[in-house]
PDB file of C-alpha atoms in Angstrom:
ATOM      1  CA  CYS S   1     -18.209  42.106 -13.941  1.00  0.00           C
ATOM      2  CA  LEU S   2     -18.914  37.990 -13.442  1.00  0.00           C
ATOM      3  CA  THR S   3     -20.961  39.107 -10.155  1.00  0.00           C
ATOM      4  CA  CYS S   4     -23.434  41.589 -11.878  1.00  0.00           C
ATOM      5  CA  GLN S   5     -24.243  39.480 -14.628  1.00  0.00           C
ATOM      6  CA  GLY S   6     -27.374  37.578 -12.517  1.00  0.00           C
ATOM      7  CA  TRP S   7     -26.719  34.486 -11.778  1.00  0.00           C
ATOM      8  CA  PRO S   8     -28.272  33.520  -9.009  1.00  0.00           C
ATOM      9  CA  LEU S   9     -26.876  30.028  -8.208  1.00  0.00           C
ATOM     10  CA  LEU S  10     -23.627  31.859  -8.039  1.00  0.00           C
ATOM     11  CA  ALA S  11     -24.827  33.867  -4.902  1.00  0.00           C
ATOM     12  CA  ASN S  12     -26.276  30.699  -3.381  1.00  0.00           C
ATOM     13  CA  CYS S  13     -22.451  29.259  -4.044  1.00  0.00           C
ATOM     14  CA  LEU S  14     -21.459  32.350  -2.640  1.00  0.00           C
ATOM     15  CA  VAL S  15     -22.902  31.954   1.283  1.00  0.00           C
ATOM     16  CA  VAL S  16     -21.602  28.282   1.133  1.00  0.00           C
ATOM     17  CA  LYS S  17     -18.696  29.266   0.644  1.00  0.00           C
ATOM     18  CA  ALA S  18     -18.527  31.948   3.717  1.00  0.00           C
ATOM     19  CA  PHE S  19     -20.392  29.078   5.548  1.00  0.00           C
ATOM     20  CA  VAL S  20     -16.757  26.959   4.668  1.00  0.00           C
ATOM     21  CA  GLN S  21     -14.374  30.340   5.430  1.00  0.00           C
ATOM     22  CA  VAL S  22     -16.412  30.954   9.084  1.00  0.00           C
ATOM     23  CA  ARG S  23     -15.707  26.917   9.445  1.00  0.00           C
ATOM     24  CA  VAL S  24     -11.174  27.358   8.802  1.00  0.00           C
ATOM     25  CA  ALA S  25     -11.562  30.065  10.847  1.00  0.00           C
ATOM     26  CA  ASP S  26     -10.902  32.980   7.591  1.00  0.00           C
ATOM     27  CA  LEU S  27     -13.634  35.469   9.601  1.00  0.00           C
ATOM     28  CA  GLU S  28     -11.686  38.275   7.131  1.00  0.00           C
ATOM     29  CA  GLY S  29     -12.358  35.655   4.004  1.00  0.00           C
ATOM     30  CA  ALA S  30     -15.482  34.609   4.718  1.00  0.00           C
ATOM     31  CA  LEU S  31     -16.568  39.015   5.546  1.00  0.00           C
ATOM     32  CA  LYS S  32     -15.831  39.549   2.196  1.00  0.00           C
ATOM     33  CA  THR S  33     -17.710  36.835   0.798  1.00  0.00           C
ATOM     34  CA  CYS S  34     -20.608  37.357   2.216  1.00  0.00           C
ATOM     35  CA  GLU S  35     -19.904  41.142   1.032  1.00  0.00           C
ATOM     36  CA  MET S  36     -20.203  38.965  -2.621  1.00  0.00           C
ATOM     37  CA  ALA S  37     -22.888  37.222  -2.103  1.00  0.00           C
ATOM     38  CA  ARG S  38     -24.806  40.415  -1.079  1.00  0.00           C
ATOM     39  CA  HIS S  39     -24.351  42.588  -3.504  1.00  0.00           C
ATOM     40  CA  THR S  40     -25.379  39.406  -6.258  1.00  0.00           C
ATOM     41  CA  PHE S  41     -27.917  38.684  -4.388  1.00  0.00           C
ATOM     42  CA  ASP S  42     -29.284  42.571  -4.944  1.00  0.00           C
ATOM     43  CA  CYS S  43     -28.112  42.919  -8.498  1.00  0.00           C
ATOM     44  CA  VAL S  44     -30.864  39.108  -9.678  1.00  0.00           C
ATOM     45  CA  GLY S  45     -33.003  41.037  -7.188  1.00  0.00           C
ATOM     46  CA  VAL S  46     -34.034  38.441  -4.568  1.00  0.00           C
ATOM     47  CA  ALA S  47     -34.379  40.572  -1.983  1.00  0.00           C
ATOM     48  CA  LYS S  48     -36.014  38.086   0.197  1.00  0.00           C
ATOM     49  CA  SER S  49     -34.668  34.083   0.074  1.00  0.00           C
ATOM     50  CA  SER S  50     -33.679  31.414   2.667  1.00  0.00           C
ATOM     51  CA  MET S  51     -29.938  31.193   1.340  1.00  0.00           C
ATOM     52  CA  ARG S  52     -30.259  35.421   2.275  1.00  0.00           C
ATOM     53  CA  SER S  53     -31.593  34.872   5.297  1.00  0.00           C
ATOM     54  CA  ARG S  54     -28.619  31.700   6.001  1.00  0.00           C
ATOM     55  CA  LEU S  55     -26.497  34.393   4.714  1.00  0.00           C
ATOM     56  CA  LEU S  56     -27.922  37.200   7.594  1.00  0.00           C
ATOM     57  CA  ALA S  57     -26.845  33.873   9.662  1.00  0.00           C
ATOM     58  CA  ILE S  58     -23.429  33.451   9.249  1.00  0.00           C
ATOM     59  CA  GLU S  59     -22.678  37.504   8.572  1.00  0.00           C
ATOM     60  CA  ALA S  60     -24.594  37.912  12.162  1.00  0.00           C
ATOM     61  CA  TYR S  61     -21.552  35.528  13.068  1.00  0.00           C
ATOM     62  CA  ILE S  62     -19.389  37.186  11.802  1.00  0.00           C
ATOM     63  CA  GLN S  63     -20.292  40.537  12.802  1.00  0.00           C
ATOM     64  CA  ALA S  64     -20.227  39.958  16.765  1.00  0.00           C
ATOM     65  CA  THR S  65     -16.645  37.705  16.267  1.00  0.00           C
ATOM     66  CA  PHE S  66     -15.423  40.894  14.987  1.00  0.00           C
ATOM     67  CA  GLY S  67     -17.054  43.389  17.746  1.00  0.00           C
ATOM     68  CA  ASP S  68     -20.240  44.500  16.138  1.00  0.00           C
ATOM     69  CA  VAL S  69     -23.063  44.077  17.885  1.00  0.00           C
ATOM     70  CA  LYS S  70     -24.959  46.443  16.986  1.00  0.00           C
ATOM     71  CA  GLY S  71     -24.541  45.144  13.478  1.00  0.00           C
ATOM     72  CA  ALA S  72     -25.026  41.151  14.515  1.00  0.00           C
ATOM     73  CA  LEU S  73     -28.227  41.892  15.446  1.00  0.00           C
ATOM     74  CA  GLN S  74     -29.140  43.919  12.696  1.00  0.00           C
ATOM     75  CA  CYS S  75     -28.192  40.593  11.042  1.00  0.00           C
ATOM     76  CA  CYS S  76     -30.336  38.993  13.139  1.00  0.00           C
ATOM     77  CA  SER S  77     -33.286  41.187  13.119  1.00  0.00           C
ATOM     78  CA  GLU S  78     -33.226  40.975   8.688  1.00  0.00           C
ATOM     79  CA  ALA S  79     -33.578  37.490   9.443  1.00  0.00           C
ATOM     80  CA  HIS S  80     -36.020  36.841  11.474  1.00  0.00           C
ATOM     81  CA  GLU S  81     -38.576  39.089   8.907  1.00  0.00           C
ATOM     82  CA  MET S  82     -37.309  36.911   6.736  1.00  0.00           C
ATOM     83  CA  GLN S  83     -37.984  34.145   7.475  1.00  0.00           C
ATOM     84  CA  GLN S  84     -41.324  35.536   8.500  1.00  0.00           C
ATOM     85  CA  LYS S  85     -42.470  36.535   5.598  1.00  0.00           C
ATOM     86  CA  LEU S  86     -40.390  33.933   3.792  1.00  0.00           C
ATOM     87  CA  CYS S  87     -42.939  30.708   6.337  1.00  0.00           C
ATOM     88  CA  LEU S  88     -39.821  29.347   6.709  1.00  0.00           C
ATOM     89  CA  LEU S  89     -40.642  29.008  10.751  1.00  0.00           C
ATOM     90  CA  GLU S  90     -40.228  26.165  12.509  1.00  0.00           C
ATOM     91  CA  THR S  91     -37.227  24.951   9.663  1.00  0.00           C
ATOM     92  CA  SER S  92     -33.594  23.935  10.299  1.00  0.00           C
ATOM     93  CA  MET S  93     -33.031  27.324   9.310  1.00  0.00           C
ATOM     94  CA  GLN S  94     -35.275  28.780  11.739  1.00  0.00           C
ATOM     95  CA  ALA S  95     -32.888  26.784  13.931  1.00  0.00           C
ATOM     96  CA  ASP S  96     -30.014  28.220  12.481  1.00  0.00           C
ATOM     97  CA  LEU S  97     -30.916  30.938  12.889  1.00  0.00           C
ATOM     98  CA  TRP S  98     -31.553  31.012  17.046  1.00  0.00           C
ATOM     99  CA  VAL S  99     -28.565  29.693  17.396  1.00  0.00           C
ATOM    100  CA  ALA S 100     -26.555  32.243  15.348  1.00  0.00           C
ATOM    101  CA  GLU S 101     -28.510  34.833  17.851  1.00  0.00           C
ATOM    102  CA  ALA S 102     -27.860  33.400  20.914  1.00  0.00           C
ATOM    103  CA  TYR S 103     -23.961  33.383  20.479  1.00  0.00           C
ATOM    104  CA  VAL S 104     -24.455  36.889  19.361  1.00  0.00           C
ATOM    105  CA  ARG S 105     -26.166  37.372  22.733  1.00  0.00           C
ATOM    106  CA  MET S 106     -23.785  35.899  24.442  1.00  0.00           C
ATOM    107  CA  VAL S 107     -20.888  38.677  22.667  1.00  0.00           C
ATOM    108  CA  GLN S 108     -23.206  41.044  24.121  1.00  0.00           C
ATOM    109  CA  GLY S 109     -22.883  39.653  27.974  1.00  0.00           C
ATOM    110  CA  ASP S 110     -27.147  38.617  28.286  1.00  0.00           C
ATOM    111  CA  ASP S 111     -26.155  34.993  28.662  1.00  0.00           C
ATOM    112  CA  ALA S 112     -29.861  35.179  29.952  1.00  0.00           C
ATOM    113  CA  TRP S 113     -31.588  36.130  26.332  1.00  0.00           C
ATOM    114  CA  ALA S 114     -28.521  33.623  24.286  1.00  0.00           C
ATOM    115  CA  GLU S 115     -30.467  30.844  26.889  1.00  0.00           C
ATOM    116  CA  SER S 116     -33.146  31.415  25.652  1.00  0.00           C
ATOM    117  CA  CYS S 117     -32.346  31.447  22.009  1.00  0.00           C
ATOM    118  CA  LEU S 118     -31.204  28.230  22.506  1.00  0.00           C
ATOM    119  CA  GLN S 119     -34.288  27.671  23.722  1.00  0.00           C
ATOM    120  CA  HIS S 120     -36.030  29.104  20.925  1.00  0.00           C
ATOM    121  CA  ALA S 121     -34.242  26.477  18.326  1.00  0.00           C
ATOM    122  CA  GLU S 122     -34.238  23.727  20.255  1.00  0.00           C
ATOM    123  CA  ARG S 123     -37.937  24.030  20.627  1.00  0.00           C
ATOM    124  CA  VAL S 124     -37.851  24.309  16.740  1.00  0.00           C
ATOM    125  CA  LYS S 125     -35.800  21.237  15.586  1.00  0.00           C
ATOM    126  CA  THR S 126     -38.143  19.295  17.170  1.00  0.00           C
ATOM    127  CA  SER S 127     -41.562  21.193  15.642  1.00  0.00           C
ATOM    128  CA  CYS S 128     -39.936  20.832  12.792  1.00  0.00           C
ATOM    129  CA  GLY S 129     -38.320  17.394  13.037  1.00  0.00           C
ATOM    130  CA  VAL S 130     -34.547  17.689  12.964  1.00  0.00           C
ATOM    131  CA  TYR S 131     -32.722  15.407  14.544  1.00  0.00           C
ATOM    132  CA  GLY S 132     -29.490  14.770  15.232  1.00  0.00           C
ATOM    133  CA  ARG S 133     -26.214  17.544  14.028  1.00  0.00           C
ATOM    134  CA  LEU S 134     -28.153  20.849  11.881  1.00  0.00           C
ATOM    135  CA  GLY S 135     -25.028  23.025   9.565  1.00  0.00           C
ATOM    136  CA  LEU S 136     -24.905  25.587  10.400  1.00  0.00           C
ATOM    137  CA  SER S 137     -25.850  24.787  14.041  1.00  0.00           C
ATOM    138  CA  SER S 138     -22.997  22.547  14.251  1.00  0.00           C
ATOM    139  CA  MET S 139     -20.327  24.767  12.688  1.00  0.00           C
ATOM    140  CA  LEU S 140     -21.870  27.505  15.445  1.00  0.00           C
ATOM    141  CA  PHE S 141     -21.126  25.062  18.313  1.00  0.00           C
ATOM    142  CA  ASP S 142     -17.731  23.503  16.802  1.00  0.00           C
ATOM    143  CA  VAL S 143     -16.131  27.282  16.425  1.00  0.00           C
ATOM    144  CA  SER S 144     -16.759  28.628  19.824  1.00  0.00           C
ATOM    145  CA  PRO S 145     -16.472  27.061  22.856  1.00  0.00           C
ATOM    146  CA  GLU S 146     -18.280  29.552  24.322  1.00  0.00           C
ATOM    147  CA  LEU S 147     -20.595  28.590  23.167  1.00  0.00           C
ATOM    148  CA  GLN S 148     -21.025  24.861  23.801  1.00  0.00           C
ATOM    149  CA  ALA S 149     -20.431  26.012  27.622  1.00  0.00           C
ATOM    150  CA  LEU S 150     -23.420  28.251  27.778  1.00  0.00           C
ATOM    151  CA  ARG S 151     -25.092  25.198  26.441  1.00  0.00           C
ATOM    152  CA  ARG S 152     -23.969  23.113  28.996  1.00  0.00           C
ATOM    153  CA  GLN S 153     -25.396  25.088  31.617  1.00  0.00           C
ATOM    154  CA  SER S 154     -29.123  25.292  29.675  1.00  0.00           C
ATOM    155  CA  PRO S 155     -30.181  21.367  30.562  1.00  0.00           C
ATOM    156  CA  ASP S 156     -32.257  21.551  28.060  1.00  0.00           C
ATOM    157  CA  SER S 157     -30.803  22.279  24.369  1.00  0.00           C
ATOM    158  CA  ALA S 158     -29.290  19.375  22.595  1.00  0.00           C
ATOM    159  CA  ILE S 159     -29.317  21.745  19.424  1.00  0.00           C
ATOM    160  CA  ALA S 160     -26.402  20.393  18.329  1.00  0.00           C
ATOM    161  CA  GLY S 161     -26.760  17.166  19.147  1.00  0.00           C
ATOM    162  CA  SER S 162     -24.502  15.340  21.501  1.00  0.00           C
TER     163      SER S 162
END
C-alpha cells in the first residue's frame, strides 16, 4: 500500500490532517488518520520523533473524548517519555502535551491534577519564550469548553492566550 512505501513526510502530513479533523469535530476520522500515521511511522522505522509525540497528544485527546482514559493516559506517558529522550523538554510541543494531559485528567475527574498539568504547560510556555496561542493547545481549548472553564479557575494559567 502507499502508506507502507516509507514516506516520512506522509506520516507528518497525516498528523496535521488528524489535527484538522479534531478541529472540525471529526473525531472518528481523526482516529482513523492517527492509525494510518502510526502505521506509516512504524513502516518507515520512526519509533520516536517530534511529530510522533504530537500524534500521541492528539490520540490522547481523542481517546479521552471517547471515554478511554486508560488508553489516553498511556499515550500521554509514551509522549512524555519520547519527548524526554528526544530532548524536546521546554518546547511548545511539551506545553501542548501538558494541555492534552490536562484534558485527559479532567475527563478522568481529577481537576486538581488537570490544573497542575495546566500550570506545567504555562511554566514550559514561559520558559521556552512562546507567547500567544499555541497550535495544539489553542485547538484543545477551542474544542473543549470544560477545559476552558478549568483554565479560568486557575488564575496563573493563560496557556492558550486570551
